[in-house]
Structure formats: structure tokens, C-alpha cells
GROMACS .gro file of C-alpha atoms in nm:
model
  489
    1MET     CA    1  12.562   4.699   4.687
    2ALA     CA    2  12.371   5.017   4.758
    3THR     CA    3  12.367   5.283   4.494
    4ALA     CA    4  12.510   5.629   4.550
    5ALA     CA    5  12.156   5.765   4.552
    6THR     CA    6  12.050   5.545   4.842
    7ASP     CA    7  12.370   5.620   5.036
    8ARG     CA    8  12.304   5.990   5.022
    9THR     CA    9  12.128   6.116   5.337
   10ALA     CA   10  11.910   6.420   5.281
   11ALA     CA   11  11.997   6.717   5.501
   12PRO     CA   12  11.717   6.802   5.741
   13GLU     CA   13  11.507   7.093   5.628
   14PRO     CA   14  11.567   7.403   5.842
   15ALA     CA   15  11.287   7.505   6.075
   16PRO     CA   16  11.062   7.784   5.941
   17HIS     CA   17  11.203   8.131   6.002
   18VAL     CA   18  10.961   8.379   6.166
   19LEU     CA   19  11.035   8.750   6.173
   20VAL     CA   20  10.909   8.911   6.496
   21VAL     CA   21  10.856   9.288   6.495
   22PRO     CA   22  10.770   9.454   6.829
   23TYR     CA   23  10.659   9.814   6.865
   24PRO     CA   24  10.902  10.032   7.066
   25ALA     CA   25  10.698  10.075   7.383
   26GLN     CA   26  10.749   9.875   7.703
   27GLY     CA   27  10.388   9.757   7.718
   28HIS     CA   28  10.411   9.629   7.360
   29THR     CA   29  10.766   9.497   7.340
   30ILE     CA   30  10.771   9.297   7.664
   31PRO     CA   31  10.467   9.073   7.597
   32LEU     CA   32  10.571   9.008   7.236
   33LEU     CA   33  10.918   8.904   7.357
   34ASP     CA   34  10.748   8.679   7.612
   35LEU     CA   35  10.548   8.524   7.329
   36ALA     CA   36  10.858   8.481   7.112
   37THR     CA   37  11.033   8.301   7.396
   38LEU     CA   38  10.735   8.069   7.441
   39LEU     CA   39  10.726   7.992   7.070
   40ALA     CA   40  11.098   7.916   7.071
   41SER     CA   41  11.057   7.686   7.371
   42ARG     CA   42  10.815   7.470   7.171
   43GLY     CA   43  11.081   7.402   6.908
   44GLY     CA   44  11.043   7.364   6.535
   45VAL     CA   45  11.058   7.734   6.451
   46ARG     CA   46  11.338   7.990   6.435
   47LEU     CA   47  11.267   8.348   6.539
   48THR     CA   48  11.446   8.673   6.464
   49VAL     CA   49  11.334   8.976   6.663
   50VAL     CA   50  11.373   9.324   6.513
   51ALA     CA   51  11.502   9.598   6.744
   52THR     CA   52  11.669   9.937   6.735
   53PRO     CA   53  11.968  10.029   6.953
   54ALA     CA   54  11.745  10.165   7.231
   55THR     CA   55  11.516   9.860   7.251
   56ALA     CA   56  11.778   9.589   7.191
   57PRO     CA   57  11.873   9.564   7.563
   58LEU     CA   58  11.526   9.425   7.640
   59LEU     CA   59  11.619   9.112   7.447
   60ALA     CA   60  11.892   9.030   7.698
   61ALA     CA   61  11.641   8.886   7.948
   62HIS     CA   62  11.536   8.630   7.686
   63GLY     CA   63  11.879   8.474   7.648
   64ASP     CA   64  11.960   8.286   7.328
   65ALA     CA   65  11.603   8.171   7.262
   66VAL     CA   66  11.564   8.415   6.973
   67GLY     CA   67  11.795   8.584   6.726
   68GLU     CA   68  11.806   8.959   6.690
   69LEU     CA   69  11.827   9.205   6.405
   70VAL     CA   70  11.921   9.556   6.517
   71LEU     CA   71  11.848   9.834   6.270
   72PRO     CA   72  11.900  10.209   6.307
   73PHE     CA   73  11.589  10.395   6.416
   74PRO     CA   74  11.448  10.573   6.109
   75SER     CA   75  11.432  10.951   6.104
   76HIS     CA   76  11.112  11.141   6.028
   77PRO     CA   77  11.045  11.517   6.022
   78ALA     CA   78  10.740  11.477   6.247
   79PHE     CA   79  10.933  11.293   6.519
   80PRO     CA   80  11.211  11.429   6.743
   81ALA     CA   81  11.563  11.312   6.662
   82GLY     CA   82  11.731  11.094   6.923
   83VAL     CA   83  11.404  10.943   7.054
   84GLU     CA   84  11.347  10.573   6.983
   85SER     CA   85  11.059  10.463   7.203
   86ALA     CA   86  10.732  10.567   7.364
   87LYS     CA   87  10.879  10.573   7.715
   88GLY     CA   88  10.820  10.919   7.859
   89LEU     CA   89  10.686  11.040   7.524
   90SER     CA   90  10.413  11.302   7.509
   91PRO     CA   91  10.080  11.143   7.405
   92ALA     CA   92  10.063  11.402   7.127
   93LEU     CA   93  10.358  11.226   6.958
   94PHE     CA   94  10.226  10.869   6.971
   95GLY     CA   95  10.092  10.889   6.617
   96ALA     CA   96  10.418  11.033   6.489
   97LEU     CA   97  10.608  10.742   6.647
   98ILE     CA   98  10.389  10.491   6.461
   99VAL     CA   99  10.457  10.668   6.132
  100ALA     CA  100  10.828  10.721   6.198
  101TYR     CA  101  10.880  10.357   6.295
  102ALA     CA  102  10.725  10.252   5.963
  103GLY     CA  103  11.046  10.382   5.808
  104LEU     CA  104  11.198  10.042   5.892
  105ARG     CA  105  10.995   9.888   5.610
  106ALA     CA  106  11.257   9.951   5.339
  107PRO     CA  107  11.569   9.825   5.523
  108LEU     CA  108  11.378   9.532   5.667
  109GLY     CA  109  11.243   9.447   5.324
  110ASP     CA  110  11.595   9.453   5.178
  111TRP     CA  111  11.717   9.224   5.457
  112ALA     CA  112  11.434   8.976   5.398
  113LEU     CA  113  11.465   8.980   5.018
  114GLU     CA  114  11.836   8.900   5.042
  115ARG     CA  115  11.738   8.577   5.217
  116SER     CA  116  11.432   8.493   5.008
  117GLY     CA  117  11.599   8.217   4.808
  118GLY     CA  118  11.778   8.033   5.084
  119PRO     CA  119  11.723   7.844   5.410
  120ASP     CA  120  11.689   8.169   5.608
  121ARG     CA  121  11.391   8.273   5.400
  122VAL     CA  122  11.126   8.447   5.610
  123ALA     CA  123  10.823   8.216   5.628
  124ALA     CA  124  10.595   8.445   5.830
  125ILE     CA  125  10.587   8.783   6.002
  126LEU     CA  126  10.456   8.820   6.357
  127SER     CA  127  10.427   9.191   6.437
  128ASP     CA  128  10.261   9.430   6.678
  129PHE     CA  129   9.934   9.587   6.568
  130PHE     CA  130  10.102   9.929   6.574
  131CYS     CA  131  10.322   9.792   6.293
  132GLY     CA  132  10.051   9.746   6.032
  133TRP     CA  133  10.303   9.839   5.762
  134ARG     CA  134  10.433   9.483   5.793
  135GLN     CA  135  10.121   9.379   5.597
  136PRO     CA  136  10.235   9.512   5.254
  137LEU     CA  137  10.585   9.383   5.332
  138ALA     CA  138  10.440   9.036   5.396
  139ALA     CA  139  10.249   9.059   5.067
  140GLU     CA  140  10.568   9.157   4.886
  141LEU     CA  141  10.747   8.856   5.033
  142GLY     CA  142  10.452   8.624   4.969
  143VAL     CA  143  10.419   8.520   5.334
  144SER     CA  144  10.155   8.534   5.605
  145ARG     CA  145  10.143   8.809   5.865
  146ILE     CA  146  10.002   8.752   6.211
  147ALA     CA  147   9.906   9.068   6.400
  148PHE     CA  148   9.995   9.065   6.769
  149SER     CA  149   9.772   9.255   7.010
  150PRO     CA  150   9.922   9.342   7.350
  151SER     CA  151   9.573   9.459   7.450
  152ALA     CA  152   9.239   9.306   7.529
  153VAL     CA  153   9.037   9.178   7.235
  154TYR     CA  154   8.766   9.425   7.340
  155GLY     CA  155   9.008   9.719   7.343
  156THR     CA  156   9.169   9.609   7.016
  157ALA     CA  157   8.830   9.589   6.848
  158VAL     CA  158   8.728   9.934   6.975
  159LEU     CA  159   9.051  10.086   6.842
  160HIS     CA  160   9.016   9.932   6.497
  161SER     CA  161   8.645  10.012   6.486
  162LEU     CA  162   8.721  10.382   6.516
  163PHE     CA  163   8.952  10.389   6.215
  164ARG     CA  164   8.728  10.153   6.019
  165ARG     CA  165   8.403  10.345   6.071
  166MET     CA  166   8.536  10.698   6.146
  167PRO     CA  167   8.252  10.811   6.381
  168GLN     CA  168   8.234  11.184   6.449
  169CYS     CA  169   8.183  11.388   6.764
  170GLU     CA  170   7.868  11.600   6.756
  171ASP     CA  171   7.889  11.972   6.834
  172SER     CA  172   8.246  11.937   6.973
  173ASP     CA  173   8.094  11.796   7.293
  174ASP     CA  174   8.344  11.586   7.488
  175GLU     CA  175   8.057  11.396   7.648
  176SER     CA  176   7.899  11.309   7.314
  177PRO     CA  177   7.849  10.930   7.311
  178ILE     CA  178   8.023  10.727   7.041
  179GLY     CA  179   7.866  10.388   6.984
  180PHE     CA  180   8.019  10.061   6.869
  181PRO     CA  181   7.724   9.881   6.712
  182ASP     CA  182   7.917   9.579   6.585
  183LEU     CA  183   8.050   9.478   6.926
  184PRO     CA  184   7.860   9.256   7.172
  185GLY     CA  185   7.627   9.472   7.379
  186ALA     CA  186   7.676   9.770   7.143
  187PRO     CA  187   7.875   9.974   7.401
  188ALA     CA  188   7.916  10.351   7.384
  189TYR     CA  189   8.183  10.582   7.527
  190PRO     CA  190   8.200  10.959   7.573
  191TRP     CA  191   8.420  11.121   7.311
  192ARG     CA  192   8.675  11.223   7.574
  193GLN     CA  193   8.734  10.860   7.672
  194LEU     CA  194   8.842  10.754   7.323
  195THR     CA  195   9.208  10.720   7.235
  196LEU     CA  196   9.390  11.041   7.152
  197LEU     CA  197   9.521  10.870   6.837
  198TYR     CA  198   9.170  10.892   6.698
  199ARG     CA  199   9.050  11.216   6.855
  200THR     CA  200   9.343  11.405   6.700
  201TYR     CA  201   9.286  11.264   6.350
  202ARG     CA  202   9.299  11.531   6.081
  203ASP     CA  203   9.185  11.453   5.728
  204GLY     CA  204   9.475  11.478   5.485
  205ASP     CA  205   9.742  11.510   5.754
  206GLU     CA  206  10.039  11.281   5.685
  207VAL     CA  207  10.064  11.145   6.039
  208SER     CA  208   9.687  11.101   6.078
  209GLU     CA  209   9.653  10.921   5.747
  210GLY     CA  210   9.954  10.705   5.827
  211VAL     CA  211   9.803  10.600   6.160
  212ARG     CA  212   9.468  10.515   6.001
  213ARG     CA  213   9.634  10.316   5.724
  214ASN     CA  214   9.825  10.123   5.991
  215PHE     CA  215   9.508   9.992   6.150
  216LEU     CA  216   9.331   9.921   5.822
  217TRP     CA  217   9.627   9.706   5.717
  218ASN     CA  218   9.579   9.496   6.030
  219LEU     CA  219   9.235   9.395   5.905
  220GLU     CA  220   9.410   9.217   5.614
  221ALA     CA  221   9.634   9.005   5.840
  222SER     CA  222   9.586   8.630   5.837
  223SER     CA  223   9.491   8.632   6.206
  224PHE     CA  224   9.535   8.809   6.539
  225VAL     CA  225   9.713   8.676   6.846
  226SER     CA  226   9.603   8.849   7.165
  227ASN     CA  227   9.758   8.865   7.511
  228THR     CA  228   9.436   8.776   7.689
  229PHE     CA  229   9.251   8.467   7.806
  230ARG     CA  230   8.915   8.324   7.721
  231ARG     CA  231   8.751   8.328   8.064
  232LEU     CA  232   8.817   8.701   8.090
  233GLU     CA  233   8.691   8.788   7.741
  234GLU     CA  234   8.460   8.504   7.640
  235ARG     CA  235   8.208   8.757   7.510
  236TYR     CA  236   8.453   8.896   7.254
  237LEU     CA  237   8.606   8.564   7.152
  238ALA     CA  238   8.284   8.372   7.093
  239ALA     CA  239   8.261   8.474   6.726
  240PRO     CA  240   8.476   8.665   6.474
  241LEU     CA  241   8.433   9.041   6.502
  242ALA     CA  242   8.362   9.277   6.213
  243ASP     CA  243   8.586   9.535   6.377
  244LEU     CA  244   8.879   9.293   6.345
  245GLY     CA  245   8.806   9.206   5.984
  246PHE     CA  246   8.634   8.882   6.091
  247ARG     CA  247   8.983   8.741   6.145
  248ARG     CA  248   9.052   8.460   6.387
  249VAL     CA  249   9.180   8.570   6.726
  250ARG     CA  250   9.401   8.337   6.926
  251ALA     CA  251   9.393   8.413   7.300
  252ILE     CA  252   9.733   8.303   7.432
  253GLY     CA  253   9.764   8.500   7.759
  254PRO     CA  254   9.826   8.602   8.019
  255LEU     CA  255  10.186   8.645   7.911
  256ALA     CA  256  10.315   8.703   8.262
  257PRO     CA  257  10.612   8.524   8.419
  258ASP     CA  258  10.549   8.249   8.668
  259ALA     CA  259  10.644   8.284   9.033
  260ALA     CA  260  10.997   8.155   8.973
  261ASP     CA  261  11.065   8.429   8.718
  262ALA     CA  262  10.881   8.711   8.892
  263ALA     CA  263  11.204   8.887   8.980
  264SER     CA  264  11.348   8.867   8.628
  265GLY     CA  265  11.463   9.175   8.441
  266ARG     CA  266  11.227   9.129   8.145
  267GLY     CA  267  11.133   9.496   8.162
  268GLY     CA  268  11.488   9.626   8.181
  269GLU     CA  269  11.690   9.761   8.472
  270THR     CA  270  11.485   9.856   8.778
  271ALA     CA  271  11.538  10.145   9.017
  272VAL     CA  272  11.512   9.906   9.311
  273SER     CA  273  11.582   9.534   9.311
  274ALA     CA  274  11.301   9.286   9.355
  275ALA     CA  275  11.484   9.142   9.657
  276ASP     CA  276  11.508   9.483   9.826
  277LEU     CA  277  11.145   9.574   9.763
  278CYS     CA  278  11.021   9.233   9.877
  279ALA     CA  279  11.234   9.257  10.191
  280TRP     CA  280  11.063   9.587  10.270
  281LEU     CA  281  10.723   9.430  10.207
  282ASP     CA  282  10.817   9.144  10.442
  283GLY     CA  283  10.781   9.400  10.719
  284PHE     CA  284  10.403   9.367  10.678
  285ALA     CA  285  10.401   8.991  10.724
  286ASP     CA  286  10.166   9.024  11.020
  287ASP     CA  287   9.911   9.208  10.809
  288ASP     CA  288   9.886   9.033  10.473
  289GLY     CA  289   9.713   9.227  10.199
  290SER     CA  290   9.748   9.560  10.378
  291VAL     CA  291   9.977   9.734  10.127
  292VAL     CA  292   9.850   9.924   9.823
  293TYR     CA  293  10.078   9.910   9.519
  294ILE     CA  294  10.050  10.213   9.289
  295SER     CA  295  10.172  10.253   8.932
  296PHE     CA  296  10.049  10.435   8.624
  297GLY     CA  297  10.275  10.252   8.380
  298SER     CA  298  10.586  10.334   8.185
  299MET     CA  299  10.437  10.598   7.953
  300ALA     CA  300  10.183  10.794   8.155
  301VAL     CA  301  10.306  11.097   8.345
  302LEU     CA  302  10.059  11.210   8.608
  303GLN     CA  303   9.947  11.570   8.590
  304PRO     CA  304  10.017  11.771   8.909
  305PRO     CA  305   9.649  11.778   9.021
  306HIS     CA  306   9.622  11.398   8.994
  307ALA     CA  307   9.947  11.341   9.183
  308ALA     CA  308   9.844  11.591   9.449
  309ALA     CA  309   9.505  11.425   9.502
  310LEU     CA  310   9.661  11.080   9.539
  311ALA     CA  311   9.942  11.199   9.768
  312ALA     CA  312   9.697  11.383   9.993
  313ALA     CA  313   9.469  11.077  10.009
  314LEU     CA  314   9.760  10.851  10.106
  315GLU     CA  315   9.870  11.085  10.385
  316ARG     CA  316   9.514  11.133  10.505
  317THR     CA  317   9.431  10.762  10.524
  318GLY     CA  318   9.768  10.630  10.641
  319VAL     CA  319   9.727  10.327  10.413
  320PRO     CA  320  10.061  10.144  10.365
  321PHE     CA  321  10.176  10.186  10.007
  322VAL     CA  322  10.445  10.144   9.744
  323TRP     CA  323  10.420  10.410   9.475
  324ALA     CA  324  10.623  10.353   9.157
  325VAL     CA  325  10.616  10.708   9.029
  326GLY     CA  326  10.854  10.688   8.733
  327THR     CA  327  11.121  10.949   8.681
  328ALA     CA  328  10.915  11.259   8.602
  329ALA     CA  329  10.602  11.247   8.820
  330PRO     CA  330  10.539  11.591   8.979
  331LEU     CA  331  10.482  11.486   9.340
  332PRO     CA  332  10.373  11.758   9.585
  333GLU     CA  333  10.656  11.947   9.750
  334GLY     CA  334  10.782  11.768  10.060
  335PHE     CA  335  10.580  11.448  10.006
  336GLU     CA  336  10.876  11.219   9.939
  337GLU     CA  337  11.068  11.365  10.230
  338ARG     CA  338  10.778  11.309  10.469
  339VAL     CA  339  10.740  10.949  10.349
  340ALA     CA  340  11.112  10.882  10.393
  341ALA     CA  341  11.118  11.048  10.736
  342ALA     CA  342  10.823  10.840  10.858
  343ALA     CA  343  10.994  10.518  10.746
  344ALA     CA  344  11.325  10.616  10.907
  345THR     CA  345  11.159  10.712  11.234
  346ALA     CA  346  10.930  10.412  11.268
  347GLY     CA  347  11.162  10.149  11.118
  348ARG     CA  348  11.106   9.925  10.820
  349ARG     CA  349  10.835   9.719  10.983
  350ARG     CA  350  10.629  10.027  11.067
  351GLY     CA  351  10.714  10.265  10.784
  352LYS     CA  352  10.389  10.332  10.601
  353GLY     CA  353  10.507  10.417  10.253
  354ARG     CA  354  10.777  10.386   9.993
  355VAL     CA  355  10.829  10.589   9.676
  356VAL     CA  356  11.016  10.427   9.388
  357ARG     CA  357  11.162  10.665   9.129
  358GLY     CA  358  11.203  10.481   8.800
  359TRP     CA  359  11.112  10.135   8.671
  360ALA     CA  360  10.990   9.907   8.951
  361PRO     CA  361  10.983   9.524   8.976
  362GLN     CA  362  10.604   9.526   8.949
  363VAL     CA  363  10.547   9.153   8.899
  364ALA     CA  364  10.745   9.067   9.212
  365ALA     CA  365  10.559   9.330   9.413
  366LEU     CA  366  10.215   9.215   9.301
  367ARG     CA  367  10.303   8.854   9.387
  368HIS     CA  368  10.403   8.949   9.742
  369ARG     CA  369  10.151   8.848  10.009
  370ALA     CA  370  10.160   9.193  10.169
  371VAL     CA  371  10.012   9.362   9.861
  372GLY     CA  372   9.634   9.360   9.871
  373TRP     CA  373   9.529   9.625   9.617
  374PHE     CA  374   9.667   9.783   9.302
  375VAL     CA  375   9.597  10.144   9.199
  376THR     CA  376   9.644  10.126   8.823
  377HIS     CA  377   9.584  10.322   8.504
  378CYS     CA  378   9.459   9.993   8.355
  379GLY     CA  379   9.722   9.947   8.091
  380TRP     CA  380   9.667   9.591   7.971
  381ASN     CA  381  10.002   9.453   8.087
  382SER     CA  382   9.929   9.578   8.438
  383VAL     CA  383   9.579   9.430   8.423
  384LEU     CA  384   9.712   9.086   8.331
  385GLU     CA  385   9.994   9.097   8.586
  386ALA     CA  386   9.742   9.179   8.858
  387SER     CA  387   9.505   8.909   8.734
  388ALA     CA  388   9.785   8.651   8.738
  389ALA     CA  389   9.873   8.757   9.094
  390GLY     CA  390   9.514   8.762   9.223
  391VAL     CA  391   9.533   9.130   9.324
  392PRO     CA  392   9.212   9.334   9.293
  393MET     CA  393   9.244   9.669   9.119
  394LEU     CA  394   9.153  10.029   9.197
  395THR     CA  395   9.120  10.168   8.848
  396TRP     CA  396   9.220  10.517   8.736
  397PRO     CA  397   9.222  10.520   8.352
  398MET     CA  398   9.387  10.812   8.173
  399THR     CA  399   9.384  10.754   7.797
  400ALA     CA  400   9.429  10.504   7.511
  401ASP     CA  401   9.248  10.171   7.576
  402GLN     CA  402   9.241  10.224   7.951
  403PHE     CA  403   8.874  10.325   7.977
  404VAL     CA  404   8.772  10.017   7.779
  405ASN     CA  405   8.986   9.795   8.001
  406THR     CA  406   8.834   9.954   8.310
  407ARG     CA  407   8.480   9.888   8.191
  408LEU     CA  408   8.573   9.526   8.123
  409LEU     CA  409   8.717   9.483   8.473
  410VAL     CA  410   8.457   9.675   8.670
  411GLU     CA  411   8.135   9.594   8.485
  412GLU     CA  412   8.204   9.250   8.339
  413ALA     CA  413   8.478   9.080   8.538
  414GLY     CA  414   8.388   9.237   8.874
  415ALA     CA  415   8.756   9.241   8.976
  416ALA     CA  416   8.804   9.616   9.018
  417VAL     CA  417   8.671   9.930   9.186
  418PRO     CA  418   8.690  10.264   9.002
  419VAL     CA  419   8.881  10.553   9.159
  420SER     CA  420   8.816  10.812   8.888
  421TRP     CA  421   8.668  10.831   8.536
  422GLY     CA  422   8.800  11.182   8.472
  423GLY     CA  423   9.108  11.080   8.277
  424ILE     CA  424   9.386  11.326   8.208
  425GLN     CA  425   9.146  11.618   8.189
  426ALA     CA  426   8.984  11.603   8.532
  427ALA     CA  427   9.150  11.503   8.860
  428PRO     CA  428   8.930  11.376   9.144
  429GLU     CA  429   8.918  11.541   9.484
  430ALA     CA  430   9.155  11.399   9.744
  431GLU     CA  431   8.851  11.316   9.962
  432GLU     CA  432   8.711  11.090   9.689
  433VAL     CA  433   9.040  10.906   9.644
  434ALA     CA  434   9.068  10.865  10.023
  435ARG     CA  435   8.716  10.723  10.039
  436VAL     CA  436   8.802  10.453   9.783
  437LEU     CA  437   9.130  10.367   9.958
  438GLU     CA  438   8.958  10.340  10.297
  439ALA     CA  439   8.680  10.122  10.155
  440ALA     CA  440   8.933   9.884  10.000
  441ALA     CA  441   9.159   9.873  10.306
  442GLY     CA  442   8.862   9.842  10.540
  443GLY     CA  443   8.720   9.530  10.378
  444GLN     CA  444   8.416   9.697  10.223
  445CYS     CA  445   8.513   9.563   9.878
  446ALA     CA  446   8.558   9.202   9.985
  447HIS     CA  447   8.342   9.077   9.697
  448VAL     CA  448   8.581   9.236   9.447
  449ALA     CA  449   8.882   9.084   9.621
  450ALA     CA  450   8.710   8.746   9.612
  451ARG     CA  451   8.650   8.779   9.238
  452ALA     CA  452   9.019   8.864   9.188
  453LYS     CA  453   9.109   8.537   9.364
  454GLU     CA  454   8.881   8.350   9.125
  455LEU     CA  455   9.042   8.527   8.831
  456VAL     CA  456   9.392   8.416   8.935
  457GLU     CA  457   9.276   8.055   8.935
  458GLU     CA  458   9.126   8.099   8.589
  459ALA     CA  459   9.444   8.267   8.463
  460ALA     CA  460   9.662   7.988   8.601
  461ALA     CA  461   9.441   7.717   8.454
  462THR     CA  462   9.443   7.862   8.104
  463VAL     CA  463   9.824   7.869   8.077
  464SER     CA  464   9.873   7.525   8.233
  465ASP     CA  465   9.920   7.212   8.020
  466GLY     CA  466   9.592   7.149   7.843
  467GLY     CA  467   9.455   7.494   7.926
  468ALA     CA  468   9.281   7.701   7.659
  469SER     CA  469   9.565   7.950   7.610
  470ARG     CA  470   9.828   7.676   7.589
  471GLN     CA  471   9.618   7.492   7.333
  472GLU     CA  472   9.598   7.808   7.124
  473LEU     CA  473   9.974   7.856   7.156
  474ASP     CA  474  10.045   7.499   7.046
  475GLU     CA  475   9.812   7.540   6.748
  476LEU     CA  476   9.997   7.857   6.651
  477VAL     CA  477  10.328   7.671   6.668
  478ARG     CA  478  10.191   7.391   6.449
  479GLU     CA  479  10.067   7.649   6.200
  480LEU     CA  480  10.411   7.811   6.183
  481ARG     CA  481  10.591   7.476   6.151
  482GLU     CA  482  10.376   7.381   5.854
  483LEU     CA  483  10.488   7.688   5.660
  484GLY     CA  484  10.819   7.522   5.578
  485SER     CA  485  11.134   7.703   5.481
  486GLU     CA  486  11.137   7.659   5.102
  487PRO     CA  487  11.008   7.938   4.876
  488LYS     CA  488  10.655   7.890   4.754
  489GLU     CA  489  10.607   7.803   4.389
   0.00000   0.00000   0.00000
């Protein structure tokens, strides 16, 4: 007869519990949620995503794959009350948002400590690199922290290099070159092309010091996970980088939906449905690749001179276009009315342009056969979505990591043509923008378009079964599974 001990069946050990902490900006939250969904689909780990009331709706597109923990947005004297994300935020307040959001450390720490002795114990923290304050929290809990980069490895390294080395601008000259000696090729950038987060640093200022501390904490993380792929950034993935604390970087991108999910609401509610926009684009079926899609992202607001130059160039060239202008772009007086009148007069199949006010279904648009070029600020999400769709880019960087991304695309990948290097400070002439549009539409940049087609094949291969990015993802899952759910001795 079996003993009681042998009759007793041990309860299965719960899967390791991973706390996922996005940063409240569309370009940061969306790819980290995509990654969380992928991790959940592999099984063997449980994930809880931290959100505030304003960002929680973005989790709806990810169904029941992950749990959610909604906490009140913390208040801070340097940050305006009632604002919870970077959407539409002045660039001057980006640093204050990083510091204000760090106020979640105490309530999140209390939540995690309450569960530290049981099956829901947090086994690891996966957080955005703008949430470096998760590093001391991870140390307090005795768990690993993995830093998520929604940017290129190159751009991430440049950003951390600045706060690690603290290079200075000579003689207050905006064109003064700032070098990055520890990166492959030792690149240099004019001071004006560096992120405003660094250029506005003030020694002893609470926000400035908080931002710097954020990035230095990232260099203590166990590893980085980056939304990129090896064939695009082989040069920066070949060996550990000093500017990233010599930490391992897992390239698991591009984190873009496949064709079947291109019309999903992963970015929130859109101003126009994917079906409606694609139906309009179907009117160009006889001229594939003729439409230029234009977007400067969810955070950038074009200055009036930039918007005027682009609008004038579009009217001058007559290039078919879709312009996702956001809600606050200062378009020239009468431009939208003229665009709408032309479409109404000529009919959908002949209407040359369409203006979308608000969030647009960008992935669906880029995957449409009528779209042949993408005028972009070179935010990294947009870069990867274009790469995954095989659409060549007309680059117009404004700030942040966008100049670094542009250099990578134009000079190394060969999948883009620059429109302007002036950034926020200097708008190009309408004639120059028109020249670039005409060259792209007229087939003079065929070699760039061909390289974009090669890039889409490389992007598809890396996220397919057995591809480099999928291998990195599966290794990450195995690493998380091995953490276990019992407290460490």
C-alpha cells in the first residue's frame, strides 16, 4: 500500500512573474506591449504590465495575454498636473516627464514587496530605458532588470554615451562637432543634432540630474533588449559596447504586426479606419507605388515654416499623398480645403491628396501597394514599420534620436533619401522639398527603393521561425523561465 507521502501530488510551480514597465509615450509603450504579447505567447512566464489611467487603454488591443496594474500618475512640481504621457508634450518637458514618472517607484515597490513571499513574487523587471529607476527597485527586490530599448542600438548607445561621458559644446557653437569615440567608426554629430534631453542639461538642476541618473542606472541592468534586427545593425551588435555598459544586447525586432494584424488598434483609436483609408488608396491601383505617405509621429508638432514648405511642395508637384498631420499641426491657411475640394471634384480615384487629422492607421497604409514612399521624422517605430513594409523613406529628422536613425538609414542601410537636415531650427525651402519629392516619384531613386525591398526580406526572415530575432526572443523566454517563482535564498 502506498504511503501518504507517495500519494501526495506536488502542485505545479507557478510560472515566473515578470513585471513590465513601459514609458508613457506611444513610440515606447506600443513596442514594449508587442514584446510582452510575444513573450506571453511562448508560455511559461506570467506578465503584469504597469499603466496609468491614460495609458491603460492601449492594453486593450493585447487582449488577455498580459495582466495589468493601473496606478495613479504621480504628481511632480516640475510637470503639469493632468498630463500623463508624452503625446503632444512640448520637448522642453520630456525630461520632467521622466523624473515625474519615477514617482511610481514607491507605490510599485510596495505592491511588489507585498507579493515577495508568495507565488506572485516578481522574478524579473522588464522596463523601458526611460525608466532607469527600476534598477534600484530591482536591487531592492533582489531580481534582475532587463532594459528595453524602443530605439536602434546605435541611437541607444549615442544617448547613453552623452550622459556617461558628458561632452561639452565649444564656444556655444551649434555646429560644434561632438564625437563618439567608443562607437564603431567613431561618428560625430553637430551639437544641434543631439537630443534636447542632453543639450538642456544643467548641473545641479533636479530634473537634469534625475534624467542623467536614469541613463546611468541602465548601465547596471543585466542586459538590454532592443527593437531592432541584426542585418540592419550588425555593426553595433557585433561586440558589447562601452556606451551600454558592455551589457549584452538582444535584437528581437522588428516588433511590427504581420499583414493579418496590420489594421489592429494597437496604437489606440484612429481618426480614420484602416478600411476607409485603404479603400481610398485602392483608387490608385493602376499606379502602384505612386502615393507618398507623410507622418512626423505622435509627439512631434511641425513648426509653421516646416508645414508651409511641405504643403507648398505637395501642391507644386501634384504628387499623390496621405498626410497624417496629428491634431495640432499648423497647416497653411486654405490648404486642407483645397485638398478636399480637389478630391471632391475629381472623385476618389483621381483625388491627389488626403489629410488625416489625428492618429492614423500607419501600418495598414504602409502595407498598401499604392504607397511607394514615406516622408518621416525617423522615429524608430516608423523606421521599423517602413522596413517591414518595404517602403523607402524620405527622411526629415527633427530631434531626439532621429538624426542618428537617419544617418543609419541613409549612409549605412541605403534605404532612405534625406529631405532636410535642419531639424526644428531650420526649415528647408519648398523648392528643395519639391525636388526630393519629384526625384522619388520620377524613379530617380530606384536604387534606394530596391534596397528597401531587400530590407523587407531581411526583416521578414529575422522574425520567422529560426530567424535571428526569433532565436533571441526564445533565448530571452528561456532565461525568464529559469528564474523560477520561489524567493532566492
